[in-house]
Amino acid sequence: MQRFRLLFKLLLIVGIIILLLLPQAMLMGVIGERVGWRTTAYESIGQSWPGGQTLAGPVVVVPYSYEQVVTETVKDAQDKEKKFTKLVKTQEYFYLIPKQLAVDSQLTSSIRYRGIYQVPIYSNQIKVKGQFETQALVDFFASFKNKKVQFEQAFLTVLVNDQRGIASTPTLNWQNTKLAFKPSANLNNAAGMHVNLPDMNKVANASLPFDFDLELRGMASMAFALLSENSNLTMQSNWSHPKFTGELLPETREINDKGFKAVWHTSAFSYNVQNSINAAQNGQHEELLNHAVGVELLQPVDVYQQSERSVKYAFLFIVLTFTVLILFELIKKLRIHPVQYTFVGLALIVFYLLLISLSEHLDFKTAYLIATLASTGLLTLYFSAILKNRRLGLLLGGGLSVLYGLLYMILQTEDNALLMGSLLIFAILAGLMLATRHLDWYDLTNNHLSLKSETPPNNTP
């Protein structure tokens, strides 16, 4: 009967651990909810400030048309087929990319707040220069004599994701002439800017240098689609936590606490520029923006990601703490009630709730320290009371503090988190096995059972 009572208590403790998985799951839900609120904050600021930007171009677009005879077959009222021919006029565009392109980007970032959430925005001073070679244009139209070229309608276009980000009217320096850009990319509904080019019919076999400056505003990310045979892109910023994105990483980069500098060198072979041009000629102008390189402005520490990773270790902390308490029950011949186990488990769970809420207002390091001190302080006092031994309470509280310190180290080394977590679990298991290797578990169990049987009932007069 006594052995059954011990087994029942162990099963009850296992049940408490399983029930504590519910608040752990609720914590994950809280983190997901807060991430959703942060996304809403981004979207809210995005309604009144340009979003992530991608700049593509410049590209010279030359309209042309041609006529062709088309034969069609129709059925008359007697269901007989009749063929007739008609002259169809087709309008298309030739896209000329620069031979050389150099882009210098000076990105100045700042923070906007929506409630407690921080959103990085920027103002980007962009200098673009390069040159077009018109030989490809001449060769294309020379091979199709029946094409009528509308040189007077030729224009230079630059595409951007969010046209609201163009802060002022840029000016194109073109053949010793200053030309003001106009809104829209002039390609169906594509956003951006364009400028009409004069006298394109007089520039056969010519090299056409150009340059323009642009102030482009945006939020969270900036990318460039380098539509050129040879391109150089230099990006500098005061943001010290960049994440480089796109199809090519920068050839050189420097990152420090004052910001970053990155340099890309690309060619038409680096990513297939011609495929993007072909897609644009077929009306898919968004393809011009898809092949880009750039940067995301990451938050220094994603507190929700860190909190989510820490919550995953809650089960380990609960199991380990309960295991130590069970050992103290057996070795020190103590009696700890299941309700007390429940309070200890809840105190361990509350640590993560404190961490999540504090990290929204303080830096993660400070929030983690406060949550650790609060949790271990409470548990140290409680351990001292239920174990009826202040020294054991301090020992357990100190051990828990060490575990929280090791967990913080794991959270800071994301690349090696799995390795360090595995080593921590192995070390804990090895420590428990070595510390209890000489214990006579049968004797401890019998002593614990006899302790229960000898405990006099609490009879109230």
CSV table of C-alpha atoms in Angstrom, one decimal:
chain,number,residue,atom,x,y,z
A,1,MET,CA,0.0,0.0,0.0
A,2,GLN,CA,2.8,2.4,0.9
A,3,ARG,CA,4.6,1.6,-2.3
A,4,PHE,CA,1.5,2.4,-4.2
A,5,ARG,CA,1.3,5.7,-2.5
A,6,LEU,CA,4.8,6.6,-3.6
A,7,LEU,CA,4.1,5.5,-7.2
A,8,PHE,CA,0.9,7.6,-7.1
A,9,LYS,CA,2.8,10.7,-5.9
A,10,LEU,CA,5.4,10.2,-8.7
A,11,LEU,CA,2.6,9.9,-11.3
A,12,LEU,CA,1.0,13.0,-9.8
A,13,ILE,CA,4.3,15.0,-10.2
A,14,VAL,CA,4.5,13.8,-13.8
A,15,GLY,CA,0.9,15.0,-14.3
A,16,ILE,CA,1.8,18.4,-12.8
A,17,ILE,CA,4.7,18.6,-15.3
A,18,ILE,CA,2.4,17.8,-18.2
A,19,LEU,CA,-0.2,20.3,-17.0
A,20,LEU,CA,2.6,23.0,-16.8
A,21,LEU,CA,3.1,22.5,-20.6
A,22,LEU,CA,-0.2,24.4,-21.0
A,23,PRO,CA,1.1,27.7,-19.6
A,24,GLN,CA,4.3,27.1,-21.6
A,25,ALA,CA,2.2,26.8,-24.8
A,26,MET,CA,0.2,30.0,-23.7
A,27,LEU,CA,3.6,31.8,-23.5
A,28,MET,CA,4.3,30.8,-27.1
A,29,GLY,CA,0.9,32.2,-28.0
A,30,VAL,CA,1.7,35.5,-26.2
A,31,ILE,CA,4.9,35.8,-28.2
A,32,GLY,CA,3.1,35.1,-31.4
A,33,GLU,CA,0.5,37.8,-30.5
A,34,ARG,CA,3.2,40.4,-29.7
A,35,VAL,CA,4.9,39.6,-33.0
A,36,GLY,CA,1.6,40.2,-34.7
A,37,TRP,CA,1.2,43.6,-32.9
A,38,ARG,CA,4.7,44.5,-34.1
A,39,THR,CA,3.8,43.6,-37.7
A,40,THR,CA,0.7,45.8,-37.3
A,41,ALA,CA,3.0,48.7,-36.1
A,42,TYR,CA,5.1,48.3,-39.2
A,43,GLU,CA,2.1,48.3,-41.4
A,44,SER,CA,0.7,51.4,-39.6
A,45,ILE,CA,3.9,53.3,-40.2
A,46,GLY,CA,4.0,52.0,-43.8
A,47,GLN,CA,0.7,53.8,-44.4
A,48,SER,CA,2.3,57.2,-43.8
A,49,TRP,CA,5.9,56.4,-44.8
A,50,PRO,CA,7.3,54.5,-47.9
A,51,GLY,CA,7.9,50.8,-47.4
A,52,GLY,CA,10.9,48.7,-48.4
A,53,GLN,CA,12.4,50.0,-51.6
A,54,THR,CA,13.9,48.3,-54.6
A,55,LEU,CA,15.4,50.6,-57.4
A,56,ALA,CA,15.8,49.2,-60.9
A,57,GLY,CA,17.4,50.9,-63.8
A,58,PRO,CA,17.9,53.2,-65.5
A,59,VAL,CA,16.8,51.7,-68.8
A,60,VAL,CA,16.3,53.5,-72.1
A,61,VAL,CA,13.0,52.4,-73.7
A,62,VAL,CA,12.4,53.0,-77.5
A,63,PRO,CA,8.9,52.3,-78.9
A,64,TYR,CA,8.6,50.8,-82.3
A,65,SER,CA,5.7,49.4,-84.3
A,66,TYR,CA,5.4,47.1,-87.3
A,67,GLU,CA,2.6,45.8,-89.5
A,68,GLN,CA,1.9,42.3,-90.5
A,69,VAL,CA,-0.7,40.5,-92.5
A,70,VAL,CA,-2.7,38.1,-90.5
A,71,THR,CA,-5.0,35.4,-91.9
A,72,GLU,CA,-8.1,34.5,-89.9
A,73,THR,CA,-10.7,31.8,-90.4
A,74,VAL,CA,-14.4,32.4,-89.5
A,75,LYS,CA,-17.6,30.5,-90.1
A,76,ASP,CA,-20.6,32.0,-91.9
A,77,ALA,CA,-24.3,31.4,-91.2
A,78,GLN,CA,-24.1,28.1,-93.2
A,79,ASP,CA,-21.3,26.9,-91.0
A,80,LYS,CA,-18.8,27.2,-93.8
A,81,GLU,CA,-15.3,28.4,-93.2
A,82,LYS,CA,-14.1,31.5,-94.8
A,83,LYS,CA,-10.6,32.9,-94.7
A,84,PHE,CA,-9.7,36.6,-94.9
A,85,THR,CA,-6.6,38.6,-94.3
A,86,LYS,CA,-6.1,41.9,-92.5
A,87,LEU,CA,-3.3,44.2,-91.7
A,88,VAL,CA,-2.4,44.3,-88.0
A,89,LYS,CA,-0.3,46.9,-86.4
A,90,THR,CA,1.7,45.9,-83.3
A,91,GLN,CA,3.3,48.2,-80.8
A,92,GLU,CA,6.4,47.0,-78.9
A,93,TYR,CA,9.4,48.4,-77.0
A,94,PHE,CA,13.1,48.0,-77.2
A,95,TYR,CA,15.0,48.1,-73.8
A,96,LEU,CA,18.6,49.4,-73.8
A,97,ILE,CA,20.6,48.7,-70.6
A,98,PRO,CA,23.7,50.7,-69.7
A,99,LYS,CA,27.1,49.4,-70.7
A,100,GLN,CA,28.5,50.8,-67.4
A,101,LEU,CA,26.7,51.7,-64.2
A,102,ALA,CA,28.0,53.0,-60.9
A,103,VAL,CA,25.7,53.6,-57.9
A,104,ASP,CA,26.7,55.2,-54.7
A,105,SER,CA,24.2,54.9,-51.8
A,106,GLN,CA,24.4,56.9,-48.6
A,107,LEU,CA,21.7,55.6,-46.4
A,108,THR,CA,20.9,57.5,-43.2
A,109,SER,CA,18.6,55.5,-40.8
A,110,SER,CA,16.5,56.6,-37.9
A,111,ILE,CA,13.8,55.0,-35.6
A,112,ARG,CA,10.1,55.7,-35.6
A,113,TYR,CA,7.9,54.5,-32.8
A,114,ARG,CA,4.3,53.1,-32.9
A,115,GLY,CA,3.4,52.5,-29.3
A,116,ILE,CA,6.3,50.4,-27.8
A,117,TYR,CA,7.5,49.1,-31.1
A,118,GLN,CA,10.5,50.5,-33.0
A,119,VAL,CA,10.5,50.6,-36.8
A,120,PRO,CA,13.7,51.5,-38.7
A,121,ILE,CA,13.2,54.1,-41.5
A,122,TYR,CA,15.8,55.7,-43.8
A,123,SER,CA,16.6,58.5,-46.2
A,124,ASN,CA,18.9,57.4,-49.0
A,125,GLN,CA,21.0,59.8,-51.0
A,126,ILE,CA,21.7,58.0,-54.3
A,127,LYS,CA,24.1,59.0,-57.0
A,128,VAL,CA,23.8,57.1,-60.3
A,129,LYS,CA,26.1,57.5,-63.3
A,130,GLY,CA,27.0,55.5,-66.3
A,131,GLN,CA,26.9,55.3,-70.0
A,132,PHE,CA,24.8,53.7,-72.7
A,133,GLU,CA,26.2,52.3,-76.0
A,134,THR,CA,23.7,52.6,-78.8
A,135,GLN,CA,25.3,50.0,-81.0
A,136,ALA,CA,22.8,47.3,-79.7
A,137,LEU,CA,20.0,49.6,-80.6
A,138,VAL,CA,21.3,50.2,-84.1
A,139,ASP,CA,21.9,46.5,-84.7
A,140,PHE,CA,18.4,45.6,-83.5
A,141,PHE,CA,16.5,47.9,-85.8
A,142,ALA,CA,18.9,47.3,-88.7
A,143,SER,CA,17.9,43.6,-88.7
A,144,PHE,CA,14.2,44.5,-89.1
A,145,LYS,CA,13.7,46.9,-91.9
A,146,ASN,CA,9.9,46.8,-91.6
A,147,LYS,CA,9.9,48.3,-88.1
A,148,LYS,CA,8.9,51.9,-87.6
A,149,VAL,CA,10.9,53.4,-84.8
A,150,GLN,CA,9.3,56.2,-82.7
A,151,PHE,CA,12.6,57.8,-81.6
A,152,GLU,CA,10.7,61.0,-80.6
A,153,GLN,CA,8.9,58.9,-78.0
A,154,ALA,CA,12.0,57.3,-76.5
A,155,PHE,CA,12.4,57.7,-72.7
A,156,LEU,CA,14.6,56.8,-69.8
A,157,THR,CA,12.9,55.0,-67.0
A,158,VAL,CA,13.7,54.1,-63.4
A,159,LEU,CA,11.5,51.8,-61.4
A,160,VAL,CA,11.0,51.9,-57.6
A,161,ASN,CA,8.7,49.8,-55.3
A,162,ASP,CA,7.0,52.7,-53.6
A,163,GLN,CA,6.9,56.0,-55.6
A,164,ARG,CA,6.0,57.9,-52.4
A,165,GLY,CA,9.7,57.6,-51.4
A,166,ILE,CA,11.0,59.9,-54.1
A,167,ALA,CA,11.5,63.0,-52.0
A,168,SER,CA,12.1,65.6,-54.7
A,169,THR,CA,12.2,65.9,-58.5
A,170,PRO,CA,15.5,64.5,-59.7
A,171,THR,CA,17.3,65.9,-62.7
A,172,LEU,CA,19.0,63.8,-65.4
A,173,ASN,CA,22.2,65.1,-66.9
A,174,TRP,CA,22.0,63.8,-70.5
A,175,GLN,CA,24.3,65.0,-73.4
A,176,ASN,CA,25.0,68.3,-71.7
A,177,THR,CA,21.3,68.8,-71.1
A,178,LYS,CA,19.4,68.8,-67.8
A,179,LEU,CA,16.1,67.0,-68.0
A,180,ALA,CA,13.6,66.8,-65.1
A,181,PHE,CA,12.1,63.4,-64.3
A,182,LYS,CA,8.3,62.9,-64.4
A,183,PRO,CA,6.3,60.7,-62.1
A,184,SER,CA,5.6,57.0,-63.0
A,185,ALA,CA,7.9,54.6,-64.8
A,186,ASN,CA,5.7,55.1,-68.0
A,187,LEU,CA,5.5,51.3,-68.2
A,188,ASN,CA,1.8,50.3,-67.7
A,189,ASN,CA,1.2,50.8,-64.0
A,190,ALA,CA,4.8,50.4,-62.8
A,191,ALA,CA,5.9,52.9,-60.1
A,192,GLY,CA,8.9,55.0,-60.6
A,193,MET,CA,10.0,58.0,-62.7
A,194,HIS,CA,10.8,58.6,-66.3
A,195,VAL,CA,12.1,61.4,-68.6
A,196,ASN,CA,11.6,61.9,-72.3
A,197,LEU,CA,14.9,61.8,-74.3
A,198,PRO,CA,15.4,64.2,-77.2
A,199,ASP,CA,17.1,63.5,-80.5
A,200,MET,CA,17.6,59.7,-80.0
A,201,ASN,CA,17.5,59.3,-83.8
A,202,LYS,CA,20.8,61.3,-83.9
A,203,VAL,CA,22.9,59.2,-81.6
A,204,ALA,CA,23.7,56.2,-83.8
A,205,ASN,CA,26.9,54.3,-82.7
A,206,ALA,CA,27.4,56.8,-79.8
A,207,SER,CA,28.4,56.6,-76.2
A,208,LEU,CA,25.9,58.4,-74.0
A,209,PRO,CA,27.0,59.3,-70.5
A,210,PHE,CA,24.4,60.2,-67.9
A,211,ASP,CA,24.1,60.9,-64.2
A,212,PHE,CA,21.4,61.9,-61.7
A,213,ASP,CA,21.0,62.2,-58.0
A,214,LEU,CA,18.0,60.9,-56.1
A,215,GLU,CA,16.8,61.1,-52.5
A,216,LEU,CA,14.8,57.9,-51.8
A,217,ARG,CA,13.0,57.3,-48.6
A,218,GLY,CA,11.9,53.9,-47.3
A,219,MET,CA,11.6,51.5,-44.4
A,220,ALA,CA,13.4,48.4,-43.2
A,221,SER,CA,15.0,47.3,-46.5
A,222,MET,CA,16.8,48.8,-49.5
A,223,ALA,CA,17.8,46.9,-52.7
A,224,PHE,CA,19.1,47.7,-56.2
A,225,ALA,CA,18.4,45.8,-59.4
A,226,LEU,CA,21.6,46.5,-61.3
A,227,LEU,CA,20.4,46.3,-64.9
A,228,SER,CA,23.7,46.8,-66.7
A,229,GLU,CA,26.4,44.9,-68.4
A,230,ASN,CA,28.9,46.0,-65.8
A,231,SER,CA,27.8,47.5,-62.4
A,232,ASN,CA,29.4,48.8,-59.3
A,233,LEU,CA,27.3,49.4,-56.2
A,234,THR,CA,28.6,51.0,-53.0
A,235,MET,CA,26.3,51.3,-49.9
A,236,GLN,CA,27.2,53.1,-46.7
A,237,SER,CA,24.9,53.5,-43.7
A,238,ASN,CA,24.9,54.5,-40.0
A,239,TRP,CA,22.9,51.3,-39.3
A,240,SER,CA,25.2,48.8,-37.5
A,241,HIS,CA,23.1,45.6,-37.9
A,242,PRO,CA,22.7,44.9,-41.6
A,243,LYS,CA,21.5,41.7,-43.2
A,244,PHE,CA,22.7,41.5,-46.8
A,245,THR,CA,20.1,40.1,-49.1
A,246,GLY,CA,19.6,39.3,-52.8
A,247,GLU,CA,21.2,37.0,-55.3
A,248,LEU,CA,24.7,38.2,-54.6
A,249,LEU,CA,26.5,39.0,-51.4
A,250,PRO,CA,28.8,42.0,-51.4
A,251,GLU,CA,32.4,41.4,-52.5
A,252,THR,CA,33.7,43.5,-49.6
A,253,ARG,CA,32.0,44.7,-46.4
A,254,GLU,CA,32.9,46.5,-43.2
A,255,ILE,CA,30.6,46.5,-40.2
A,256,ASN,CA,31.2,48.2,-36.9
A,257,ASP,CA,29.2,50.1,-34.2
A,258,LYS,CA,29.2,53.2,-36.5
A,259,GLY,CA,27.5,51.5,-39.4
A,260,PHE,CA,28.5,49.5,-42.5
A,261,LYS,CA,30.0,49.8,-45.9
A,262,ALA,CA,29.5,47.2,-48.6
A,263,VAL,CA,30.6,47.0,-52.3
A,264,TRP,CA,29.1,44.9,-55.1
A,265,HIS,CA,30.6,44.3,-58.6
A,266,THR,CA,28.3,42.6,-61.0
A,267,SER,CA,28.1,41.8,-64.7
A,268,ALA,CA,25.4,40.6,-67.1
A,269,PHE,CA,26.6,37.1,-66.2
A,270,SER,CA,26.2,37.5,-62.4
A,271,TYR,CA,22.4,37.2,-62.7
A,272,ASN,CA,20.6,36.9,-66.0
A,273,VAL,CA,19.8,40.5,-66.8
A,274,GLN,CA,18.6,39.6,-70.2
A,275,ASN,CA,15.8,37.4,-68.8
A,276,SER,CA,14.4,40.3,-66.9
A,277,ILE,CA,14.6,42.5,-70.0
A,278,ASN,CA,12.8,39.8,-72.1
A,279,ALA,CA,10.1,39.5,-69.4
A,280,ALA,CA,9.6,43.3,-69.4
A,281,GLN,CA,9.3,43.3,-73.2
A,282,ASN,CA,6.5,40.8,-72.8
A,283,GLY,CA,4.7,43.2,-70.4
A,284,GLN,CA,6.0,41.7,-67.1
A,285,HIS,CA,7.7,44.9,-65.9
A,286,GLU,CA,7.8,43.7,-62.2
A,287,GLU,CA,10.5,41.2,-63.3
A,288,LEU,CA,12.9,44.2,-63.5
A,289,LEU,CA,12.7,44.5,-59.7
A,290,ASN,CA,13.0,40.8,-58.9
A,291,HIS,CA,16.8,40.3,-59.3
A,292,ALA,CA,18.3,42.7,-56.9
A,293,VAL,CA,21.0,43.0,-54.2
A,294,GLY,CA,20.7,45.0,-51.0
A,295,VAL,CA,20.3,45.1,-47.3
A,296,GLU,CA,17.7,44.7,-44.5
A,297,LEU,CA,17.9,46.9,-41.4
A,298,LEU,CA,17.7,44.3,-38.7
A,299,GLN,CA,16.9,45.2,-35.1
A,300,PRO,CA,20.0,44.7,-32.9
A,301,VAL,CA,18.2,42.0,-30.8
A,302,ASP,CA,14.9,40.4,-31.8
A,303,VAL,CA,13.4,40.1,-28.2
A,304,TYR,CA,10.6,37.9,-29.4
A,305,GLN,CA,12.9,35.5,-31.1
A,306,GLN,CA,15.1,35.4,-28.1
A,307,SER,CA,12.1,34.9,-25.8
A,308,GLU,CA,10.7,32.2,-27.9
A,309,ARG,CA,14.0,30.3,-27.9
A,310,SER,CA,14.2,30.6,-24.1
A,311,VAL,CA,10.7,29.4,-23.5
A,312,LYS,CA,11.6,26.1,-25.3
A,313,TYR,CA,13.9,25.4,-22.4
A,314,ALA,CA,11.1,25.8,-19.8
A,315,PHE,CA,10.3,22.1,-19.8
A,316,LEU,CA,13.9,21.2,-19.1
A,317,PHE,CA,14.1,23.6,-16.1
A,318,ILE,CA,10.9,22.2,-14.7
A,319,VAL,CA,11.9,18.6,-15.0
A,320,LEU,CA,15.4,19.3,-13.6
A,321,THR,CA,14.0,21.3,-10.6
A,322,PHE,CA,11.4,18.7,-9.8
A,323,THR,CA,14.0,15.9,-10.1
A,324,VAL,CA,16.2,17.7,-7.5
A,325,LEU,CA,13.3,18.2,-5.2
A,326,ILE,CA,12.4,14.5,-5.4
A,327,LEU,CA,16.0,13.6,-4.6
A,328,PHE,CA,15.9,15.9,-1.6
A,329,GLU,CA,12.7,14.2,-0.5
A,330,LEU,CA,14.3,10.8,-0.6
A,331,ILE,CA,17.8,11.6,0.7
A,332,LYS,CA,16.8,14.2,3.4
A,333,LYS,CA,13.6,12.3,4.3
A,334,LEU,CA,11.4,15.3,3.7
A,335,ARG,CA,7.8,15.6,2.6
A,336,ILE,CA,7.0,18.0,-0.2
A,337,HIS,CA,3.3,18.3,-1.1
A,338,PRO,CA,2.2,18.2,-4.8
A,339,VAL,CA,0.8,21.7,-4.4
A,340,GLN,CA,4.2,22.9,-3.5
A,341,TYR,CA,5.6,21.3,-6.7
A,342,THR,CA,2.9,23.2,-8.6
A,343,PHE,CA,3.9,26.5,-7.0
A,344,VAL,CA,7.6,25.9,-7.9
A,345,GLY,CA,6.6,25.0,-11.5
A,346,LEU,CA,4.5,28.2,-11.9
A,347,ALA,CA,7.3,30.3,-10.5
A,348,LEU,CA,9.6,28.9,-13.2
A,349,ILE,CA,7.0,29.7,-15.9
A,350,VAL,CA,6.5,33.2,-14.6
A,351,PHE,CA,10.2,33.9,-15.3
A,352,TYR,CA,9.5,33.8,-19.0
A,353,LEU,CA,6.4,36.0,-18.7
A,354,LEU,CA,8.5,38.6,-16.9
A,355,LEU,CA,11.2,38.3,-19.5
A,356,ILE,CA,8.8,38.9,-22.4
A,357,SER,CA,7.1,41.9,-20.8
A,358,LEU,CA,10.3,43.5,-19.5
A,359,SER,CA,12.2,43.1,-22.8
A,360,GLU,CA,9.6,45.2,-24.6
A,361,HIS,CA,10.6,48.2,-22.5
A,362,LEU,CA,14.3,47.4,-21.6
A,363,ASP,CA,17.2,46.0,-23.5
A,364,PHE,CA,17.1,42.2,-23.5
A,365,LYS,CA,20.2,41.8,-21.2
A,366,THR,CA,18.7,44.0,-18.5
A,367,ALA,CA,15.3,42.3,-18.8
A,368,TYR,CA,16.9,38.9,-18.5
A,369,LEU,CA,18.8,39.9,-15.4
A,370,ILE,CA,15.8,41.4,-13.6
A,371,ALA,CA,13.6,38.3,-14.5
A,372,THR,CA,16.4,36.0,-13.2
A,373,LEU,CA,16.8,37.9,-10.0
A,374,ALA,CA,13.1,38.0,-9.3
A,375,SER,CA,12.5,34.3,-10.1
A,376,THR,CA,15.6,32.9,-8.3
A,377,GLY,CA,15.0,35.2,-5.3
A,378,LEU,CA,11.4,34.0,-4.9
A,379,LEU,CA,12.3,30.3,-5.4
A,380,THR,CA,15.3,30.5,-3.0
A,381,LEU,CA,13.0,31.8,-0.2
A,382,TYR,CA,10.4,29.1,-1.1
A,383,PHE,CA,13.0,26.3,-1.2
A,384,SER,CA,14.4,27.4,2.2
A,385,ALA,CA,10.8,27.2,3.6
A,386,ILE,CA,9.7,23.9,2.2
A,387,LEU,CA,13.1,22.2,2.7
A,388,LYS,CA,13.3,23.7,6.2
A,389,ASN,CA,16.9,24.4,5.5
A,390,ARG,CA,18.2,27.9,4.4
A,391,ARG,CA,21.5,26.4,3.2
A,392,LEU,CA,19.7,23.9,0.9
A,393,GLY,CA,17.5,26.8,-0.3
A,394,LEU,CA,20.5,28.9,-1.2
A,395,LEU,CA,22.1,26.0,-2.9
A,396,LEU,CA,19.1,25.3,-5.1
A,397,GLY,CA,18.6,29.0,-5.8
A,398,GLY,CA,22.3,29.3,-6.7
A,399,GLY,CA,22.2,26.3,-9.0
A,400,LEU,CA,19.1,27.7,-10.7
A,401,SER,CA,20.9,31.1,-11.2
A,402,VAL,CA,23.8,29.2,-12.9
A,403,LEU,CA,21.4,27.5,-15.2
A,404,TYR,CA,19.8,30.8,-16.2
A,405,GLY,CA,23.3,32.2,-16.9
A,406,LEU,CA,24.1,29.2,-19.1
A,407,LEU,CA,20.7,29.7,-20.9
A,408,TYR,CA,21.6,33.3,-21.6
A,409,MET,CA,24.9,32.2,-23.1
A,410,ILE,CA,23.1,29.8,-25.3
A,411,LEU,CA,20.7,32.5,-26.5
A,412,GLN,CA,23.6,34.8,-27.4
A,413,THR,CA,25.3,32.1,-29.6
A,414,GLU,CA,22.5,31.4,-32.1
A,415,ASP,CA,24.8,29.5,-34.5
A,416,ASN,CA,26.0,27.1,-31.8
A,417,ALA,CA,22.8,27.0,-29.7
A,418,LEU,CA,22.0,23.4,-30.5
A,419,LEU,CA,25.5,22.3,-29.7
A,420,MET,CA,25.6,24.2,-26.4
A,421,GLY,CA,22.1,23.1,-25.4
A,422,SER,CA,23.0,19.4,-26.1
A,423,LEU,CA,26.2,19.8,-24.0
A,424,LEU,CA,24.2,21.4,-21.2
A,425,ILE,CA,21.7,18.6,-21.1
A,426,PHE,CA,24.5,16.0,-21.2
A,427,ALA,CA,26.4,17.7,-18.4
A,428,ILE,CA,23.3,17.9,-16.2
A,429,LEU,CA,22.4,14.2,-16.8
A,430,ALA,CA,26.0,13.2,-16.2
A,431,GLY,CA,26.1,15.3,-13.0
A,432,LEU,CA,22.9,13.7,-11.6
A,433,MET,CA,24.2,10.2,-12.5
A,434,LEU,CA,27.6,10.7,-10.8
A,435,ALA,CA,26.1,12.4,-7.8
A,436,THR,CA,23.7,9.5,-7.1
A,437,ARG,CA,25.8,6.6,-8.3
A,438,HIS,CA,26.4,5.3,-4.8
A,439,LEU,CA,22.8,5.7,-3.5
A,440,ASP,CA,20.8,2.6,-2.6
A,441,TRP,CA,17.5,3.5,-4.2
A,442,TYR,CA,15.7,0.6,-2.6
A,443,ASP,CA,16.9,1.7,0.8
A,444,LEU,CA,15.9,5.3,0.2
A,445,THR,CA,12.5,4.3,-1.0
A,446,ASN,CA,11.9,2.0,2.0
A,447,ASN,CA,13.0,4.8,4.3
A,448,HIS,CA,10.7,7.3,2.6
A,449,LEU,CA,7.8,4.8,2.9
A,450,SER,CA,8.6,4.2,6.6
A,451,LEU,CA,8.8,7.9,7.2
A,452,LYS,CA,5.3,8.3,5.8
A,453,SER,CA,3.9,5.4,7.9
A,454,GLU,CA,5.5,6.7,11.1
A,455,THR,CA,4.2,10.3,10.7
A,456,PRO,CA,1.5,10.7,13.3
A,457,PRO,CA,-1.8,12.0,12.1
A,458,ASN,CA,-2.6,15.6,12.8
A,459,ASN,CA,-5.5,15.2,15.2
A,460,THR,CA,-7.2,18.4,16.2
A,461,PRO,CA,-8.7,18.4,19.7
